[in-house]
Structures are given as C-alpha cells and as structure tokens.
mmCIF file of C-alpha atoms in Angstrom:
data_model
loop_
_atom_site.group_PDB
_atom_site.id
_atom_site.type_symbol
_atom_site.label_atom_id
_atom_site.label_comp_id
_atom_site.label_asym_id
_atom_site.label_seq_id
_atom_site.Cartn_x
_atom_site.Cartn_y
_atom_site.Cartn_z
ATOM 1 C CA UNK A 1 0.000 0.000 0.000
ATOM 2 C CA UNK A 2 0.706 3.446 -0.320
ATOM 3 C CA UNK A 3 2.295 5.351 3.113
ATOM 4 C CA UNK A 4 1.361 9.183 3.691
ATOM 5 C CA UNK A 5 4.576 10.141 2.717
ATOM 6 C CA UNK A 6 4.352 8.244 -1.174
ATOM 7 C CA UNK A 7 3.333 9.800 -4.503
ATOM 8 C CA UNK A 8 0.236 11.738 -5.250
ATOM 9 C CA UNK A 9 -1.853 10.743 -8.140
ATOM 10 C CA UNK A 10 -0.236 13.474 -10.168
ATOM 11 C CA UNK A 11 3.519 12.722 -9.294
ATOM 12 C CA UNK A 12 2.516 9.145 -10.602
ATOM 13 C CA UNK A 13 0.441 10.286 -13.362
ATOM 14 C CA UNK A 14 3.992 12.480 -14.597
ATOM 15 C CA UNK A 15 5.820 9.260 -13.586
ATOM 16 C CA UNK A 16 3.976 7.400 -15.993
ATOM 17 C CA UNK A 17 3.967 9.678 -19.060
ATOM 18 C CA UNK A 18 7.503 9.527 -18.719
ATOM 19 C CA UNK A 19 10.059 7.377 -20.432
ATOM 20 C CA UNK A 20 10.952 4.450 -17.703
ATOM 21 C CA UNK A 21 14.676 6.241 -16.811
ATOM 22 C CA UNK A 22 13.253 9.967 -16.435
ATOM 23 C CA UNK A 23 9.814 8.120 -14.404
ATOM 24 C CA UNK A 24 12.423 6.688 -11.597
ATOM 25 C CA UNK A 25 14.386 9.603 -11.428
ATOM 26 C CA UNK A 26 11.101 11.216 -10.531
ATOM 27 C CA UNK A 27 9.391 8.450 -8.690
ATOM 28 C CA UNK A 28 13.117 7.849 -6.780
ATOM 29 C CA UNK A 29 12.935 9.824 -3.723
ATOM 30 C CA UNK A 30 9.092 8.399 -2.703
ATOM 31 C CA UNK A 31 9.588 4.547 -4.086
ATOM 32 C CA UNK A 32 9.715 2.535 -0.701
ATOM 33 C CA UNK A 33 6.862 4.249 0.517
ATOM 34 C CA UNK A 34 4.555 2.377 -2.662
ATOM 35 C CA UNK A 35 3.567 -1.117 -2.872
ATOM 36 C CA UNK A 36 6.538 -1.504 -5.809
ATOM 37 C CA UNK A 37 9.206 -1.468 -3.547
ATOM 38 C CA UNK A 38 10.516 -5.582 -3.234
ATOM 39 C CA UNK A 39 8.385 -6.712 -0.333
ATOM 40 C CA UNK A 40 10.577 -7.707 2.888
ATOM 41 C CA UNK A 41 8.737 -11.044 3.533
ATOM 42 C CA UNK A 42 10.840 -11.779 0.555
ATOM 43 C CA UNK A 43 14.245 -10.944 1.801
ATOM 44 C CA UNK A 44 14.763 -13.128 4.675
ATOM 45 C CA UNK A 45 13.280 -16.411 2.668
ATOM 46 C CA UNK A 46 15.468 -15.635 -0.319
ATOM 47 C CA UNK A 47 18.935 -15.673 1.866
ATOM 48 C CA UNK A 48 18.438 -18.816 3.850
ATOM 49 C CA UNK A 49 17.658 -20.946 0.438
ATOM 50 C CA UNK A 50 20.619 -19.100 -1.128
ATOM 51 C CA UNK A 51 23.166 -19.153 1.298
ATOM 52 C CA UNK A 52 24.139 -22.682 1.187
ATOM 53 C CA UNK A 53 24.681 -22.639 -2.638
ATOM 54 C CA UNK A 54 27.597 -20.453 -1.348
ATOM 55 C CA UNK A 55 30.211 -19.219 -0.375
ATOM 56 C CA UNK A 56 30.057 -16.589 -2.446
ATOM 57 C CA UNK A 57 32.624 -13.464 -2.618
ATOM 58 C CA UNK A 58 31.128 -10.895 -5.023
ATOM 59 C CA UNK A 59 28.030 -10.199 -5.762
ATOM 60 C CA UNK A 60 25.799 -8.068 -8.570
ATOM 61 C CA UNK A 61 22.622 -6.716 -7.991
ATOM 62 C CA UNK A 62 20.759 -6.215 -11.450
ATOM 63 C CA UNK A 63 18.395 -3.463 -11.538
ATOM 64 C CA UNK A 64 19.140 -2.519 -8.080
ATOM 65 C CA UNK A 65 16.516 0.458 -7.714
ATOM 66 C CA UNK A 66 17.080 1.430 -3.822
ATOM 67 C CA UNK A 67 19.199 -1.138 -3.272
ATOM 68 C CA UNK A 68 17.175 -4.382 -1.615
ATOM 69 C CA UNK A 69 19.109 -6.961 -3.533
ATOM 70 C CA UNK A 70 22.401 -4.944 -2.056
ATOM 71 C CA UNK A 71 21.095 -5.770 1.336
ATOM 72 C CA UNK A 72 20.894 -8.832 0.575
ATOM 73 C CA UNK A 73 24.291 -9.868 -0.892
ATOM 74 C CA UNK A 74 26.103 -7.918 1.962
ATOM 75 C CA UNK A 75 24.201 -10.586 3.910
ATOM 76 C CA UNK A 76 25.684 -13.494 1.287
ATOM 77 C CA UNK A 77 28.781 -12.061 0.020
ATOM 78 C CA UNK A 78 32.225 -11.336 1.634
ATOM 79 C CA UNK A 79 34.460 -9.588 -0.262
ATOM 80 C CA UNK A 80 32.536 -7.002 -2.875
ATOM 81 C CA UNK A 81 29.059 -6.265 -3.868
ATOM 82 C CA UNK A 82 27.946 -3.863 -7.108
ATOM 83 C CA UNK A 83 24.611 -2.735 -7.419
ATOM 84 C CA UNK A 84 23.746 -1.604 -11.429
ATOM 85 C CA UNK A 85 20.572 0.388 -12.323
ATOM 86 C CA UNK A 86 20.038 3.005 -14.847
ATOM 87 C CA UNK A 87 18.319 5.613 -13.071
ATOM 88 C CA UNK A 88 20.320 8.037 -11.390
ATOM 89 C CA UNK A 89 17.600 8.850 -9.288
ATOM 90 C CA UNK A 90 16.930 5.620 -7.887
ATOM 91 C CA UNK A 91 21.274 5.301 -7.425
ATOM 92 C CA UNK A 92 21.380 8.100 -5.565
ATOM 93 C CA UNK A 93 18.752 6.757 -3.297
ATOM 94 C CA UNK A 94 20.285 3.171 -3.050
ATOM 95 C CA UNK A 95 23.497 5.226 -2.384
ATOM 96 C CA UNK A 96 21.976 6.768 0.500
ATOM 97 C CA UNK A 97 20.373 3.732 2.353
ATOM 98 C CA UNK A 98 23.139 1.734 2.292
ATOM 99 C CA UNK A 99 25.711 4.451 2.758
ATOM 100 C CA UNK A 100 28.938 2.686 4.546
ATOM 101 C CA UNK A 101 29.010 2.200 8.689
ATOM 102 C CA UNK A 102 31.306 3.584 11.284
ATOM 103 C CA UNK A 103 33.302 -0.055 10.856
ATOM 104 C CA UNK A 104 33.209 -0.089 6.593
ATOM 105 C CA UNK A 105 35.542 -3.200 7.117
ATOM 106 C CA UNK A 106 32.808 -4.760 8.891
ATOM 107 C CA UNK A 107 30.843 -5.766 5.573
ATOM 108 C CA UNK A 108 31.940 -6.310 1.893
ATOM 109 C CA UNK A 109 32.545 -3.055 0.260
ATOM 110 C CA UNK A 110 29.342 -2.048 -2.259
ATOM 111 C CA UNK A 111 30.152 -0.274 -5.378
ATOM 112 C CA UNK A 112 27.326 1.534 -7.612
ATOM 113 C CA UNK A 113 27.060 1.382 -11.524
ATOM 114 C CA UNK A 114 24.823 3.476 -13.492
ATOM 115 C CA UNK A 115 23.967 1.200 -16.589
ATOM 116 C CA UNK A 116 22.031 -0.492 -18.808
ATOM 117 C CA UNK A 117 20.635 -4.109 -17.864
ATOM 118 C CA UNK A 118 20.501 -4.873 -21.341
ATOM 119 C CA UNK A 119 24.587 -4.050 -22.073
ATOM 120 C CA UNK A 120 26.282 -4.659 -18.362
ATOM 121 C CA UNK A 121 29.541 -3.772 -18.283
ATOM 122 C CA UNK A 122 31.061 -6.827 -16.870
ATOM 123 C CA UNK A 123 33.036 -10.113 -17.358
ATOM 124 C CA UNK A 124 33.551 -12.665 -15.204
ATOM 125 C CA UNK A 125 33.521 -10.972 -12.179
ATOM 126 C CA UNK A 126 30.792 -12.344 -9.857
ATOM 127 C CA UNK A 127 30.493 -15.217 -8.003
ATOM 128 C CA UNK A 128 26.319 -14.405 -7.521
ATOM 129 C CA UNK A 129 23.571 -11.762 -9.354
ATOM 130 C CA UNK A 130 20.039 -11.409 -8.152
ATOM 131 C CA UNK A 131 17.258 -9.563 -9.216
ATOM 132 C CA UNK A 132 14.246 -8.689 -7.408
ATOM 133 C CA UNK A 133 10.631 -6.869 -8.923
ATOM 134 C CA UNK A 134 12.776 -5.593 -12.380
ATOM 135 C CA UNK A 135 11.761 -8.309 -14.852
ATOM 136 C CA UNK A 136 8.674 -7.472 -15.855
ATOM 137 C CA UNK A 137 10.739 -3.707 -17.962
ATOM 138 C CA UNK A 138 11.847 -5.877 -20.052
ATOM 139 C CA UNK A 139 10.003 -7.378 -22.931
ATOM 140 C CA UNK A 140 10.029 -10.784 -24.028
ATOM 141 C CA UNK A 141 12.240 -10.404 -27.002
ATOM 142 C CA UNK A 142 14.671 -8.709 -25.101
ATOM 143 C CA UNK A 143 15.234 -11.511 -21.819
ATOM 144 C CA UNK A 144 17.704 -12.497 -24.220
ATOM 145 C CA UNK A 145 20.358 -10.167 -23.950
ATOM 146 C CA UNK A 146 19.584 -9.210 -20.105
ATOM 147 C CA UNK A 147 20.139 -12.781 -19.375
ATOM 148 C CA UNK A 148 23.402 -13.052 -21.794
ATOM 149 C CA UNK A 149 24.665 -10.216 -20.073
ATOM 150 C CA UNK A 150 24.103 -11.668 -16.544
ATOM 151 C CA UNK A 151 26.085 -14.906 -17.759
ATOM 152 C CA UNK A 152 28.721 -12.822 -19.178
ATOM 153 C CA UNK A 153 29.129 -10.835 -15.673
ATOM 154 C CA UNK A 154 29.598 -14.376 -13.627
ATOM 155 C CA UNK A 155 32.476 -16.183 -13.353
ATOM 156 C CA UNK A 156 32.031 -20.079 -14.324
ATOM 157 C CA UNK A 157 30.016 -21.996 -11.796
ATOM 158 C CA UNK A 158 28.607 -18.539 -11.002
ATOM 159 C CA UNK A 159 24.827 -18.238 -9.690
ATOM 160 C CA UNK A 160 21.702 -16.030 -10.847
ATOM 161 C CA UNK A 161 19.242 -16.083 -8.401
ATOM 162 C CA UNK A 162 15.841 -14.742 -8.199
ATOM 163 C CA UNK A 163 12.315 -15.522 -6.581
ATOM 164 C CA UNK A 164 9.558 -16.104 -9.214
ATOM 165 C CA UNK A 165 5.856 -15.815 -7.877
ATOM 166 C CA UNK A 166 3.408 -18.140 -8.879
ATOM 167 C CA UNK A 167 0.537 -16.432 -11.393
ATOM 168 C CA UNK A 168 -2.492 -15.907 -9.786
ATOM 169 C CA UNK A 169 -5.613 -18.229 -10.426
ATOM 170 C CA UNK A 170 -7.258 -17.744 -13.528
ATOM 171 C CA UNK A 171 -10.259 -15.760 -13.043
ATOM 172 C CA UNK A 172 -9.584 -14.696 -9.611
ATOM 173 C CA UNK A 173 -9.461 -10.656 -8.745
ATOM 174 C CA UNK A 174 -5.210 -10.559 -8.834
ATOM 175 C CA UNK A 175 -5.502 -12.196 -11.868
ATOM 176 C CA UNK A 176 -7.962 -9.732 -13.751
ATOM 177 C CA UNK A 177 -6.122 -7.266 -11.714
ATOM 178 C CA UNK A 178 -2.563 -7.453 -13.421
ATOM 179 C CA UNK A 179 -4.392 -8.376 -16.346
ATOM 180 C CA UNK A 180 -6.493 -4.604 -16.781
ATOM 181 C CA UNK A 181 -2.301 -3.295 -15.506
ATOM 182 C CA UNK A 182 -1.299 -4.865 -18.616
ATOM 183 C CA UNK A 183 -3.888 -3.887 -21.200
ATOM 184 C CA UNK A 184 -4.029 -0.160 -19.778
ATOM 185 C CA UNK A 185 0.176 0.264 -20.551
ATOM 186 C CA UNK A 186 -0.527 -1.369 -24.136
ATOM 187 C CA UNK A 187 -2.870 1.387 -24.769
ATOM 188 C CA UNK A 188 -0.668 4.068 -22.931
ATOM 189 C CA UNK A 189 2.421 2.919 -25.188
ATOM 190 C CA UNK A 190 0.340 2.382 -27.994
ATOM 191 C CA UNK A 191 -0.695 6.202 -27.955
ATOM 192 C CA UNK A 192 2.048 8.127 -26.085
ATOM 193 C CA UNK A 193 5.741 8.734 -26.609
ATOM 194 C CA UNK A 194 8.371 7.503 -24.815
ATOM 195 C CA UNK A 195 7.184 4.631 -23.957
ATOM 196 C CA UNK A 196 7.125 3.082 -20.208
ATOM 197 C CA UNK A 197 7.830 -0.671 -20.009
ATOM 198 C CA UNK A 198 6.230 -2.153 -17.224
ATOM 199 C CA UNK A 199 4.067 -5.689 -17.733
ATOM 200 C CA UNK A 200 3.172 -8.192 -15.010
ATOM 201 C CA UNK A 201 2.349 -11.054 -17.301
ATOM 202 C CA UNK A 202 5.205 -11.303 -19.317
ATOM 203 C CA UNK A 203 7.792 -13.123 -17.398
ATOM 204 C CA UNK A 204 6.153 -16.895 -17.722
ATOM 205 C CA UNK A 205 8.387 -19.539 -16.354
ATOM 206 C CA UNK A 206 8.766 -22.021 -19.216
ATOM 207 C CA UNK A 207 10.066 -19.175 -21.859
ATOM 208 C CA UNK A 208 12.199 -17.544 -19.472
ATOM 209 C CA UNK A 209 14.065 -21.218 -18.482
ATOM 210 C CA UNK A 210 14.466 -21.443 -21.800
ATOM 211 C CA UNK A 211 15.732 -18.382 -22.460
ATOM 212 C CA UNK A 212 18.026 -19.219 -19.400
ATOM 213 C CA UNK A 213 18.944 -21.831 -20.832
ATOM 214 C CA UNK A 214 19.895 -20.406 -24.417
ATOM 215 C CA UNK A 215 22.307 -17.475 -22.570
ATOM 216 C CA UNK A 216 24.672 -20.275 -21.146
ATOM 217 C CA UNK A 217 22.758 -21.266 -17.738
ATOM 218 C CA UNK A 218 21.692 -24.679 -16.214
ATOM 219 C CA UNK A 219 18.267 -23.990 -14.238
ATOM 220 C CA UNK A 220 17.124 -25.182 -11.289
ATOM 221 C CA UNK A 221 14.136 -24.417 -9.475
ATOM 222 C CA UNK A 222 13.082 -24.645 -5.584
ATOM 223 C CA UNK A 223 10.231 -23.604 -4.001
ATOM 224 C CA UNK A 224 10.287 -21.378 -1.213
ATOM 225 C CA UNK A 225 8.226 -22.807 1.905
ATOM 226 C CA UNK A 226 8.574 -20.066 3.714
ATOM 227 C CA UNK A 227 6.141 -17.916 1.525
ATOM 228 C CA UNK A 228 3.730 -21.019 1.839
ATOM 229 C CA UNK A 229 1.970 -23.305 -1.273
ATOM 230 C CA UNK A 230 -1.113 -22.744 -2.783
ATOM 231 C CA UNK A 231 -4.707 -24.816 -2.438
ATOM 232 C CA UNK A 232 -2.835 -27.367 -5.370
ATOM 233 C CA UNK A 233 -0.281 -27.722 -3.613
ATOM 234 C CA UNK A 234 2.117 -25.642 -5.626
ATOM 235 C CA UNK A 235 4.402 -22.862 -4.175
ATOM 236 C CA UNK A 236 3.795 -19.450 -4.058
ATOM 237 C CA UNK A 237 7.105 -18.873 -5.181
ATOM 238 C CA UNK A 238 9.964 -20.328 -6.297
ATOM 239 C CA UNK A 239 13.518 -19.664 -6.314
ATOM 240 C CA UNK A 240 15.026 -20.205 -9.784
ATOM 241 C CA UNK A 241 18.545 -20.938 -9.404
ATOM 242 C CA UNK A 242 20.744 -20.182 -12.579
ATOM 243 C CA UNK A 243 23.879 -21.894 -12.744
ATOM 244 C CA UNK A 244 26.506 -20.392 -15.192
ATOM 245 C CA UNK A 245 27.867 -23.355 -17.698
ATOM 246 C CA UNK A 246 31.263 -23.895 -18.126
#
C-alpha cells in the first residue's frame, strides 16, 4: 500500500507519461513508501535458500533500484558487492540507504554502476547476481540479452538467483487485476511517446528457463516454503537458481 509520505496521483500520473529512466528519477525519492518497492517477507526467505549454494565473494545486484538486492548480498557475500541500475535517481537513493558504517571493514565493500541491464559492463567478475521486482521492464524479445549479459558478468560456476511468484488463479481478482495493468500500458504505449515498459504477465516460467537456458545457464528451481503453497499444492514462489555453464 501506499504510506502518507508516497506519490500523489499526479507525481505518478507524470511518472507514468515519462520514459521508464526519467519516471524513476522522478518516482526515486518516494519509491519505498509504494507497494513496488521488493516486499521484505521476501528478503529473509530468499537468503536462507541461497546461502548454502555459497560461499560466495562478489556479488551483482541487477536493476538494483534502492538497493534491496544490495542488502541482501552484503548478507551473502564477503568480499565485494555492485549494485547496477540506470536511473540516477533511484542510485542516488540506493546510495543513501546503504551508505557505509562507522566499521566499513565490517561488511563487503558495495560499489554503484549506473547502466544499462541490457549491455552490463562486466566479465567474469561475480560469483552471484540477483534480481528482485525488475523483470517485468523488459520485454520478451529482449530476456535475451539481459540474461546473456548476466552470464557474461559471472564467473564459471557462477549463480543467478531470483524468486519467481506463482501467477495468480485464472479468473480470480489478482488475476484480472494485473491483467487490466497490462492492457491499460498497451494502450498508454500504444498512444504516447516515450514509452514506459512495465508488464506483469510477461515473465512466464517455461520461456524464461528457456531463455536461461539459451544465454549459457543450467536452471534449477526450488520452491520457497517459507512464503507457503497454494490450495494445489504448488508454491507461491519459487527460487530459480541459474547456474553459469562452463
């Protein structure tokens, strides 16, 4: 939900005529108090099924935004952790939450890197990448070269991590819910200039294993308990584990 201190309708109505850089810059100073900030119930799940695929040295948040996936890998990593998003705005913020404490040696040092997901400028360097809430400014046909890039940035062996959330029930309210979200951007991009990427039903699992899979990456998936299973019997989310081939 929405705090007292968040966006008015017209800050997010400006956000959302904007192009998706120049709508975080805007939306940056405001984000954690919205409902798009990574949820913490999250967090806590996500390190105790990753940590044992450790250890892990460096670590690369992708599409860091205000930095929750940097809190995370200064949790999982010991020696460096880089945090890349393309918004200044939403840098400077990450920047500020995270900003070093009175013992810096304490904690792996964190590094930020204004960039493009799309073209990261790194090779071999990372031991483990995560992503949290980012996947869904991307479209499909271009998972490909985020996820090439990701490979690119990890050493051999190296891990991409993320939690995936199960779809909600066909029919139900969520479902119709993201499903008017959708429809209402295609029309907003269809008829204003630049356009703002942002889809929640776009990021299926079976095309984006394979797509995985095509960039260089053995898959793995694992539910997270934690977060609980649905009346099937299915998880509410999983953890899809990434493993870089090679």
């Amino acid at each position: 939900m929405f705090t007292s201190s968040g966006p008015t309708l017209r800050e997010l109505a400006v956000q959302a005529l904007s192009s998706v850089e120049r709508g975080y810059d805007l939306l940056a100073p405001k984000f954690d108090e919205t409902p798009f900030r990574t949820p913490g119930r999250f967090l806590d799940p996500f390190v105790a099924a990753v940590r044992p695929l450790g250890p892990f040295g460096t670590g690369l948040d992708v599409c860091t935004g205000t930095g929750a996936g940097v809190g995370v890998l200064r949790r999982l990593c010991e020696e460096r952790v880089v945090g890349v998003d393309f918004s200044g705005g939403m840098l400077d913020r990450a920047r500020a939450a995270h900003a070093p404490g009175p013992d810096p040696a304490a904690a792996p040092a964190v590094e930020w890197v204004r960039a493009d997901a799309r073209a990261l400028p790194f090779a071999a360097g990372f031991d483990l990448a995560v992503s949290f809430g980012a996947f869904g400014h991307f479209l499909p046909e271009e998972r490909p070269a985020l996820f090439a890039g990701v490979c690119r940035a990890l050493r051999p062996g190296g891990v991409f991590a993320f939690p995936l959330p199960a779809p909600p029930p066909v029919g139900s309210l969520p479902y119709w819910t993201l499903w008017g979200f959708d429809a209402a951007m295609r029309v907003r991009n269809a008829v204003w200039r630049p356009p703002f990427v942002m889809y929640y039903r776009t990021f299926p699992l079976g095309p984006v294993r394979a797509d995985l899979e095509r960039a260089g990456f053995a898959v793995e998936l694992r539910a997270l308990e934690e977060l609980g299973r649905r009346p099937d019997g299915s998880p509410n989310c999983r953890l899809v584990v990434a493993r870089r081939r090679g």
